[in-house]
Backbone as JSON, one array per atom type, in Angstrom:
{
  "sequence": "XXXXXXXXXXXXXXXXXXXXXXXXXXXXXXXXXXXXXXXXXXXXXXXXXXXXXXXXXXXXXXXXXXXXXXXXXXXXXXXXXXXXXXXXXXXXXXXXXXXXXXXXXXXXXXXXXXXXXXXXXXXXXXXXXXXXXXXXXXXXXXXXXXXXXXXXXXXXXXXXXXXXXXXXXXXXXXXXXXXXXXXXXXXXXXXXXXXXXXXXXXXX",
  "N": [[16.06, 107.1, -68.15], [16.15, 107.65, -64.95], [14.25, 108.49, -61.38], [15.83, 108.78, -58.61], [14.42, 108.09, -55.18], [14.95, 108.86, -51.56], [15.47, 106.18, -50.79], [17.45, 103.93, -51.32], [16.83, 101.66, -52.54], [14.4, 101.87, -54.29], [13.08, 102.6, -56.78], [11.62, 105.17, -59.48], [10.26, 105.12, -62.02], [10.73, 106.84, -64.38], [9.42, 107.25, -67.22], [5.88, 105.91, -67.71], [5.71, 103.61, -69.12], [8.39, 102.6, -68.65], [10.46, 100.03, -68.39], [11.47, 99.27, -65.75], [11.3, 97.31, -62.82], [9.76, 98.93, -60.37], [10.63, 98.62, -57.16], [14.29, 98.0, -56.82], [15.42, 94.61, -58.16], [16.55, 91.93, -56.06], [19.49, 90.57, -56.07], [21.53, 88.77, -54.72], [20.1, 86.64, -52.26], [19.35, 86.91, -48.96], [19.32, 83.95, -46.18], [19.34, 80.65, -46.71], [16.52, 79.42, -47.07], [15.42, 81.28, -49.23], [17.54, 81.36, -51.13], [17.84, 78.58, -51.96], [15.46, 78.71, -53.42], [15.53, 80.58, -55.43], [17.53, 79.08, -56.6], [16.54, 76.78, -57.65], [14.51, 77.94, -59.27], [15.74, 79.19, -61.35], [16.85, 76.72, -62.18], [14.69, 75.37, -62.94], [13.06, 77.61, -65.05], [15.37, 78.27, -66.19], [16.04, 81.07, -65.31], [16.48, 83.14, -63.06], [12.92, 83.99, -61.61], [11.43, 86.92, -61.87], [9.62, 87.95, -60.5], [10.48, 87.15, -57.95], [12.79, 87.68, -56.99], [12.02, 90.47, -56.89], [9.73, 90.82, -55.0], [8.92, 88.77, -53.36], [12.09, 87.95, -52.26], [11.83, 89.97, -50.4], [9.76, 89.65, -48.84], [9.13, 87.73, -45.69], [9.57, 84.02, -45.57], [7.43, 82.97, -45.89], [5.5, 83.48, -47.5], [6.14, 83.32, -49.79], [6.34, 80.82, -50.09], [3.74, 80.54, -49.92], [2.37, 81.78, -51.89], [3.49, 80.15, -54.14], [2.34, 77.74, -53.41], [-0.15, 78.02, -54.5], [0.58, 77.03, -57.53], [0.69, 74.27, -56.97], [-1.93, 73.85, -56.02], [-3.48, 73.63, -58.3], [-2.53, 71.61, -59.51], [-4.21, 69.69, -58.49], [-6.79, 70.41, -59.35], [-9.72, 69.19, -60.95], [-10.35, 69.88, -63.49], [-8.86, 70.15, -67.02], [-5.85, 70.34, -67.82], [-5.06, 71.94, -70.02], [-7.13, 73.55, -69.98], [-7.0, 74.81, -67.88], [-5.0, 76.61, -67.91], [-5.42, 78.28, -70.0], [-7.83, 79.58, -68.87], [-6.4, 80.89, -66.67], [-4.5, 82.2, -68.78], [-6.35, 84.06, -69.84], [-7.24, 85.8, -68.09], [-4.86, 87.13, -67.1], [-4.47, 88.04, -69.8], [-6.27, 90.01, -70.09], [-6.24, 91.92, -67.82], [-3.68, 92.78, -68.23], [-1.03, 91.51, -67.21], [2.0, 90.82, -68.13], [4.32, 89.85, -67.33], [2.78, 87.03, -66.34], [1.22, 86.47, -68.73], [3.24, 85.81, -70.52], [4.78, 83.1, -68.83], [2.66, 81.84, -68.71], [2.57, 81.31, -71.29], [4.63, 80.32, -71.79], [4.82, 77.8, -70.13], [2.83, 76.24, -71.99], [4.3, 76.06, -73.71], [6.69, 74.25, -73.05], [4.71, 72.25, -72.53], [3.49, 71.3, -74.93], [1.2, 72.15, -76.02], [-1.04, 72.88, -77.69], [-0.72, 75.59, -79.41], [-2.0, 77.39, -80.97], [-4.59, 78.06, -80.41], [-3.84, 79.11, -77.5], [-2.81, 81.3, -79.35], [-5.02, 82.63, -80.36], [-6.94, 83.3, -78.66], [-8.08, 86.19, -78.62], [-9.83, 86.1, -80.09], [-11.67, 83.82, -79.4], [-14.47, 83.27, -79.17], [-15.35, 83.03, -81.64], [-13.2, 81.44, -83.16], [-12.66, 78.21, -84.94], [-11.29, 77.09, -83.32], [-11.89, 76.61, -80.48], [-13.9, 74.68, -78.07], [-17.22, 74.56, -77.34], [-17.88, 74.26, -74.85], [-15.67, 75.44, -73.51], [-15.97, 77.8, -74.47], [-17.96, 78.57, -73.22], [-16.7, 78.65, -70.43], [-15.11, 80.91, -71.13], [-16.4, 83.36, -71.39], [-17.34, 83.42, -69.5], [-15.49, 83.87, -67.29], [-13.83, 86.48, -68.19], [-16.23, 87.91, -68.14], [-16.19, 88.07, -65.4], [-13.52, 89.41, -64.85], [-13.44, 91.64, -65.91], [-15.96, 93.03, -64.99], [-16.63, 92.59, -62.17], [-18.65, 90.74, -61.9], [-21.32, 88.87, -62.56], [-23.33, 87.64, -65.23], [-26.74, 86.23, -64.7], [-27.87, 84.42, -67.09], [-24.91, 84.3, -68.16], [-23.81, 82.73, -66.39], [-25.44, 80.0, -66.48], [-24.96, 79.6, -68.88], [-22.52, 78.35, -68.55], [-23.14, 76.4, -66.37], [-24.05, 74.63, -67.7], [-22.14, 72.9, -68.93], [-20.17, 72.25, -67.07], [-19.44, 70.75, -63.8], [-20.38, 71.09, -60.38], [-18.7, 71.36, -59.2], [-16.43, 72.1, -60.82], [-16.51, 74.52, -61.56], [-16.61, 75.87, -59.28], [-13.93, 75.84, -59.16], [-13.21, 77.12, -61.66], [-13.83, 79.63, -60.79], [-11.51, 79.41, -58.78], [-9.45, 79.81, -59.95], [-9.4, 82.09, -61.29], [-9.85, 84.31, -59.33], [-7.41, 83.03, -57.94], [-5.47, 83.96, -60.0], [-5.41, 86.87, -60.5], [-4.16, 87.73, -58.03], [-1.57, 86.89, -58.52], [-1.44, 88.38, -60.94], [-1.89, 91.16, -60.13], [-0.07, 91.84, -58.11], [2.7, 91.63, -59.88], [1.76, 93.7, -61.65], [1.6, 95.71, -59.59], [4.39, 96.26, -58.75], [5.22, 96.97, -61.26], [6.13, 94.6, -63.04], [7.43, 92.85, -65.68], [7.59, 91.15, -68.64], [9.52, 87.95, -68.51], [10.59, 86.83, -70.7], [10.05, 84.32, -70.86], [9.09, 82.85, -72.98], [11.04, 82.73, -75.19], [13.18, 81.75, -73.49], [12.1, 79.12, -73.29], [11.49, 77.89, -75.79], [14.11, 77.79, -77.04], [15.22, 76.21, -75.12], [14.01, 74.0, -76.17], [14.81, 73.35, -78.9], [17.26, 72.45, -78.54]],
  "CA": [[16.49, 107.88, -66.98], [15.47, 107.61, -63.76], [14.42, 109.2, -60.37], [15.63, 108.2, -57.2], [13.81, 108.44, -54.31], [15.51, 108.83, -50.27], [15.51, 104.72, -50.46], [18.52, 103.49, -52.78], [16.28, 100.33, -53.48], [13.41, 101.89, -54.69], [13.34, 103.37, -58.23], [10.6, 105.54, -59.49], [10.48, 105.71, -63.09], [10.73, 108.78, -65.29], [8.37, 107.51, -67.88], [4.7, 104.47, -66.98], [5.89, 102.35, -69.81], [9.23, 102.09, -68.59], [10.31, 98.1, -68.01], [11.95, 98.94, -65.13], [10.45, 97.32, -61.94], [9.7, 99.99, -59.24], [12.1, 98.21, -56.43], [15.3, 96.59, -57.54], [15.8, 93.01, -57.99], [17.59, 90.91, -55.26], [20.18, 89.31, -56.9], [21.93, 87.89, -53.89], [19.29, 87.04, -51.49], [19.84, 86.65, -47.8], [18.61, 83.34, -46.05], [19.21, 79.19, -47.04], [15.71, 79.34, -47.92], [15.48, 82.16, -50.62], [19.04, 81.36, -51.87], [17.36, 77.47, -52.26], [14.37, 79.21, -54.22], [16.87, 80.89, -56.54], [18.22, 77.88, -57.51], [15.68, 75.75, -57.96], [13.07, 78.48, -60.31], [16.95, 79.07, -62.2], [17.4, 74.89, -62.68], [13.58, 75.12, -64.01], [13.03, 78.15, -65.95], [16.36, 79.16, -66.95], [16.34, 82.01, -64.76], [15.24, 83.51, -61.58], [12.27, 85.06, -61.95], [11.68, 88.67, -61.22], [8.76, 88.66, -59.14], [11.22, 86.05, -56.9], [13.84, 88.93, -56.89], [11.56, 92.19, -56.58], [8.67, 90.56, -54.59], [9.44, 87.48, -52.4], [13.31, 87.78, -51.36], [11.56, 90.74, -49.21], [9.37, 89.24, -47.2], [9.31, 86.51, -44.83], [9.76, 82.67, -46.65], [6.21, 82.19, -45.26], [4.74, 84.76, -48.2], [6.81, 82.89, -50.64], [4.86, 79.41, -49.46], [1.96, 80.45, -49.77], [2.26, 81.6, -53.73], [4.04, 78.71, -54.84], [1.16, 76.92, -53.13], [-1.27, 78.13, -55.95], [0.62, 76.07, -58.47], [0.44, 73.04, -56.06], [-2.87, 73.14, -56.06], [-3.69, 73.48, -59.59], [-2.45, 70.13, -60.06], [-5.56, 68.92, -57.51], [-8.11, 70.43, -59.83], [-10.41, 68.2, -62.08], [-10.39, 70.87, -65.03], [-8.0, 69.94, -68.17], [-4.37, 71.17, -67.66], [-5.01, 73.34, -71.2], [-8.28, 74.28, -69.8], [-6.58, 75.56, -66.52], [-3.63, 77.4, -68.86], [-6.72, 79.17, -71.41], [-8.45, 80.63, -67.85], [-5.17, 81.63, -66.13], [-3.94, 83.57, -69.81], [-7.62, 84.98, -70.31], [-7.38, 86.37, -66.76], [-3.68, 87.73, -67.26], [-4.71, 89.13, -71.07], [-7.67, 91.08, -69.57], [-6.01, 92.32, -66.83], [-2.38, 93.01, -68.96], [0.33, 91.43, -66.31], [2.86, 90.67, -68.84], [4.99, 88.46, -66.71], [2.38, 86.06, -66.16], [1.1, 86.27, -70.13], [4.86, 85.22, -70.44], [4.9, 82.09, -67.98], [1.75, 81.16, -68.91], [2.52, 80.59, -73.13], [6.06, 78.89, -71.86], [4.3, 76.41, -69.76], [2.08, 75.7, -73.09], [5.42, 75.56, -75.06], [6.83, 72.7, -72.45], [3.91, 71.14, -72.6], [3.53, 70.63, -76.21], [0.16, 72.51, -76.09], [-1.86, 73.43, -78.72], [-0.51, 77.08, -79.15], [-2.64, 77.83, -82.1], [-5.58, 78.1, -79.87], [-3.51, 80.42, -77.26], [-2.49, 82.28, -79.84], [-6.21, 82.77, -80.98], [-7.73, 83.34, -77.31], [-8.8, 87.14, -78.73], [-11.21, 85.55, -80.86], [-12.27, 82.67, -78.92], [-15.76, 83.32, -79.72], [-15.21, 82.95, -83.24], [-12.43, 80.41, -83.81], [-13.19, 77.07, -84.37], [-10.01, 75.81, -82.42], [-12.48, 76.31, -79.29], [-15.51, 74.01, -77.78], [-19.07, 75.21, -77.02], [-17.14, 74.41, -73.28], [-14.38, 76.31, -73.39], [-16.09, 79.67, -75.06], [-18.29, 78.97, -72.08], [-15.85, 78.91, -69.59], [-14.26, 81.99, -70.86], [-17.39, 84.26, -71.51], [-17.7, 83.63, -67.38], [-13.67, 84.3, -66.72], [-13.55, 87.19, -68.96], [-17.34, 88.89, -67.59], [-16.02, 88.12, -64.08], [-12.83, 89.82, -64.43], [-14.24, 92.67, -66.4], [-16.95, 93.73, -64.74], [-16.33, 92.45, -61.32], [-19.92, 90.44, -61.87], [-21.47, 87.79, -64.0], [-24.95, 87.86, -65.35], [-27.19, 84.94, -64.3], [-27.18, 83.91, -68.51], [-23.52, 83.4, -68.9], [-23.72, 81.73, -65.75], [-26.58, 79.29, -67.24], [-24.1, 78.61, -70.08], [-21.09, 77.39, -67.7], [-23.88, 74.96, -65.4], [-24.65, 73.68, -68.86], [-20.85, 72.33, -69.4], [-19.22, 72.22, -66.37], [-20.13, 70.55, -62.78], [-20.43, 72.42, -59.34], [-17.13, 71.57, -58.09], [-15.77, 72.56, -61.88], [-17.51, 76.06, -61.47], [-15.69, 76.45, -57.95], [-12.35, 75.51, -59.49], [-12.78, 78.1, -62.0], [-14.15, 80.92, -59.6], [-10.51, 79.94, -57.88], [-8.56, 80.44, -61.43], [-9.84, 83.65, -61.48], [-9.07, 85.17, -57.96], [-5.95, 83.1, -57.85], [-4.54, 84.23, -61.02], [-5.41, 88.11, -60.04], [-3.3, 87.81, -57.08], [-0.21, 87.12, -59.48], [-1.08, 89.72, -61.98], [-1.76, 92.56, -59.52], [1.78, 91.63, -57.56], [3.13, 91.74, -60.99], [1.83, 95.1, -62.08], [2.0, 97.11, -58.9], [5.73, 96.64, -58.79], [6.31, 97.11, -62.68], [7.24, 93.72, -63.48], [6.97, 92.72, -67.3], [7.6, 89.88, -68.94], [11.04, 87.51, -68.39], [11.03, 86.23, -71.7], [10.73, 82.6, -70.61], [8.9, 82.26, -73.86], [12.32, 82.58, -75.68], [14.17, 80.18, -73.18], [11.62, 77.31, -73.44], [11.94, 77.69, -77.26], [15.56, 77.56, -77.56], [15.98, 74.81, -74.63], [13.65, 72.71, -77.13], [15.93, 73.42, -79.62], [18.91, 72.05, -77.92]],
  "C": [[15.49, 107.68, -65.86], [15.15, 108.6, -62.49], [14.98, 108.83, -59.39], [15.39, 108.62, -56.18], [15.29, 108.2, -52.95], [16.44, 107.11, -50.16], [16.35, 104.32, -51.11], [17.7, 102.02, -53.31], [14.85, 100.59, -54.06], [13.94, 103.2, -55.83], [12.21, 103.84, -58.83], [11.19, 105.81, -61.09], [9.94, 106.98, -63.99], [9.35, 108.69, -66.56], [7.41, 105.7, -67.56], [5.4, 103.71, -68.14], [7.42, 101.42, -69.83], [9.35, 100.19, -67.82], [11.21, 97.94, -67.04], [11.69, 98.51, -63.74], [10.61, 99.14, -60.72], [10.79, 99.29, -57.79], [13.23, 97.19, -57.25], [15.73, 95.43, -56.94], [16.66, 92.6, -57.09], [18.47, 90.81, -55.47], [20.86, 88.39, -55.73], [21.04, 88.04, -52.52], [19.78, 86.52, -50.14], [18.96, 85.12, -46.99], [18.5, 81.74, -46.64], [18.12, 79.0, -47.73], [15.57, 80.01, -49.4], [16.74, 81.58, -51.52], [18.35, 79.76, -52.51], [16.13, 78.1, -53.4], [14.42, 79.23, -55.7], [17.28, 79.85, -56.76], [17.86, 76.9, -58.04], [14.86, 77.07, -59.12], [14.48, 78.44, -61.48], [16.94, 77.78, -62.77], [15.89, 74.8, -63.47], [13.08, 75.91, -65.0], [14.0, 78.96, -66.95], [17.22, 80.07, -66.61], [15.94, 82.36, -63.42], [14.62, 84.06, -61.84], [11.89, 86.28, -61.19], [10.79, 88.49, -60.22], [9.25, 87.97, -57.75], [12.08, 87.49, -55.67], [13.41, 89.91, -56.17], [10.65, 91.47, -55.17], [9.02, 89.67, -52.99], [10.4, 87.77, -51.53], [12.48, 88.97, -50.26], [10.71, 90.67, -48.33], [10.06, 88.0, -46.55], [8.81, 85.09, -46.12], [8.24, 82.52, -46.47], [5.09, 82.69, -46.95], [5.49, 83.62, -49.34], [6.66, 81.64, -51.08], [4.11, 79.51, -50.1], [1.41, 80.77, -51.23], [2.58, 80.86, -54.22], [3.01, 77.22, -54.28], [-0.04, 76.3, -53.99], [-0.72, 77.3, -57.31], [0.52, 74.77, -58.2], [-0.9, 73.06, -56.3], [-3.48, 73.32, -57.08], [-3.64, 72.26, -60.18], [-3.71, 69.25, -59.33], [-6.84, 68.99, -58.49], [-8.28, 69.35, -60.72], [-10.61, 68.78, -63.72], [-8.82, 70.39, -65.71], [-6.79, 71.16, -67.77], [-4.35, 72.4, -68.94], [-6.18, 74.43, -70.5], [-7.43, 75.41, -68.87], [-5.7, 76.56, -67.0], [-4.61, 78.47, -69.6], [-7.49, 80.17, -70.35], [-7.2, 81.98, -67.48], [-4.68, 83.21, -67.5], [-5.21, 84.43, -69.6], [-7.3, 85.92, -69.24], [-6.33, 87.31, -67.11], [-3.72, 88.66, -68.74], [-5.39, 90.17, -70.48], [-6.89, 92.11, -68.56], [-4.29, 92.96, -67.32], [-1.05, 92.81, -68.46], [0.75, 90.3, -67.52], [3.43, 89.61, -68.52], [4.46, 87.53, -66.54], [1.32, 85.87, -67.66], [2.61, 84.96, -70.48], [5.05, 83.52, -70.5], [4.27, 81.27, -68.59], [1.71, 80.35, -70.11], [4.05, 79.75, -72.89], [5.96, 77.52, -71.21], [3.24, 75.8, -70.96], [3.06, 75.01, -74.23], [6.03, 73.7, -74.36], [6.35, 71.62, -72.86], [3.79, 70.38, -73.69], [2.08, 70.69, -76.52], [-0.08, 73.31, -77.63], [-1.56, 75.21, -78.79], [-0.8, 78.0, -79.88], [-4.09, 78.38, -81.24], [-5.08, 79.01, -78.69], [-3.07, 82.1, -78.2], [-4.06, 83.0, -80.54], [-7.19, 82.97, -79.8], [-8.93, 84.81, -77.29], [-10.36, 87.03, -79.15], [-11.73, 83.95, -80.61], [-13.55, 82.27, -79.14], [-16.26, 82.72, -81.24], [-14.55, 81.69, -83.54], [-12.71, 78.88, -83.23], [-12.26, 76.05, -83.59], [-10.85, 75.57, -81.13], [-13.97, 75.58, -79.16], [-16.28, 75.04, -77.57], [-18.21, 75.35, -75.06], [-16.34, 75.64, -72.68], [-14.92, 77.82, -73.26], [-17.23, 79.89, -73.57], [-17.97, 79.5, -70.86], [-15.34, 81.23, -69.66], [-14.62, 83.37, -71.1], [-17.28, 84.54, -69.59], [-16.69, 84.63, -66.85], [-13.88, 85.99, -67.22], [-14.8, 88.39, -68.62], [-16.56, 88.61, -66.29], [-15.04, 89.28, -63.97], [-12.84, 91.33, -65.21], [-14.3, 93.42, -65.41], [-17.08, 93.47, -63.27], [-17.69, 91.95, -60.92], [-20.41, 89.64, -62.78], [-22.76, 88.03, -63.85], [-25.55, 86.39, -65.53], [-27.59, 83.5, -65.8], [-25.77, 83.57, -68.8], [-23.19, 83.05, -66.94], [-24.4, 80.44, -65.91], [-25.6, 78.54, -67.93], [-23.24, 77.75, -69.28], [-21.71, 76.51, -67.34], [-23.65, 73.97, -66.91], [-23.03, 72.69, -69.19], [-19.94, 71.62, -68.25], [-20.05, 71.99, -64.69], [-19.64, 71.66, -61.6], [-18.73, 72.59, -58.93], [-16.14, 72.24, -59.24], [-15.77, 73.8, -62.08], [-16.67, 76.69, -60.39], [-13.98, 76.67, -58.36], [-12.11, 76.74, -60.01], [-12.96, 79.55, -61.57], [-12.09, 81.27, -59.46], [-9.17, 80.43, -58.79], [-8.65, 81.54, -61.21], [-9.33, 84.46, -60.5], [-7.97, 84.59, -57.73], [-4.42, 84.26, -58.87], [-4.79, 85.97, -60.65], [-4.42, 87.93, -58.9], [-1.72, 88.17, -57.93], [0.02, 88.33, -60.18], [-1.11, 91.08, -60.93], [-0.56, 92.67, -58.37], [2.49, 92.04, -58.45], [3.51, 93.39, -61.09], [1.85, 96.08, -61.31], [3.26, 97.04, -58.66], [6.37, 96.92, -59.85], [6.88, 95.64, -62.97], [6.73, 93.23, -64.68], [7.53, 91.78, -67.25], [9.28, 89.51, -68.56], [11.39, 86.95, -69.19], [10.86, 85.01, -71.81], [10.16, 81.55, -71.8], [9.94, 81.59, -74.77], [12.96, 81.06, -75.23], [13.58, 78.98, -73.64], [11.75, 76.87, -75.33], [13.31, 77.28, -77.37], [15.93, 76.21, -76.59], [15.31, 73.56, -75.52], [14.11, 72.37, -78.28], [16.92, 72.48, -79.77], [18.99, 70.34, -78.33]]
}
């Protein structure tokens, strides 16, 4: 059950764990561009995704740019496409945006990633699916997004693995991938399942 507020597109839910976003979804959005958006994230993940719906169709296309940018330039960095996938989840575990937990293990399924080692990210410390690199990396990620601070020791460890411009990259993991999750979770948006789809379209 719900409340509704003055606004008919804004929905305030009755209880915090409800999975229903706080504004409702688009579905027919106004605009050549958006409507092009929609049809293209649909032709690649299956579906449209919500934060397209709740988030995007309401601003200006320019806002809508400029996030779909951040996966553009992901492909520029010099860090390992798993590596870049192992920051992004750590960031999104820590921080608990669902929808981009989600995204993040269906672009691993695509890929044909090692998903023994996402599925083991709690105990990264421990399990030997991860390098001396990696647990470095994600001691940094994981104090950064904490504690909103790293201590000049598990910065030590990262120099030791990873060069300057590799260090900058993952700085931008970190504050990129917050952007997503806190879009995410101040509108309520939870996961879209797209783990499911990419399973079953590999199926097919």
């Amino acid at each position: 059950m719900q409340a509704q507020t003055s606004n008919p597109a804004i929905t305030v839910p009755s209880t915090p764990d409800t999975f229903d976003t706080f504004l409702r979804p688009i579905e027919r959005p106004s605009g050549s561009i958006m409507k092009l958006a929609y049809y293209f994230t649909r032709k690649q993940f299956g579906k449209v995704l919500t934060p397209l719906k709740v988030h995007s169709a309401r601003l200006p296309v320019a806002f809508g740019f400029f996030y779909s940018k951040i996966a553009k330039l992901d492909k520029k960095l010099v860090l390992s496409p798993q590596t870049i996938l192992l920051i992004r989840e750590q960031v999104a575990r820590i921080n608990v945006c669902l929808f981009c937990i989600d995204i993040g293990r269906s672009i691993t399924i695509k890929a044909s990633m090692n998903e023994a080692k996402f599925d083991a990210l709690d105990q990264y410390r421990i399990s030997p699916l991860f390098t001396d690199a990696e647990r470095a990396a994600l001691d940094y990620v994981t104090e950064l997004t904490k504690d909103k601070s790293v201590h000049p020791e598990t910065f030590a460890r990262l120099s030791a693995f990873y060069s300057e411009r590799a260090i900058c990259e993952i700085v931008w993991l970190v504050a990129s991938e917050h952007l997503y999750n806190m879009t995410n979770i101040g509108l309520n948006i939870h996961s879209d399942m797209l783990c499911d789809i990419s399973r079953k379209s590999g199926k097919l």
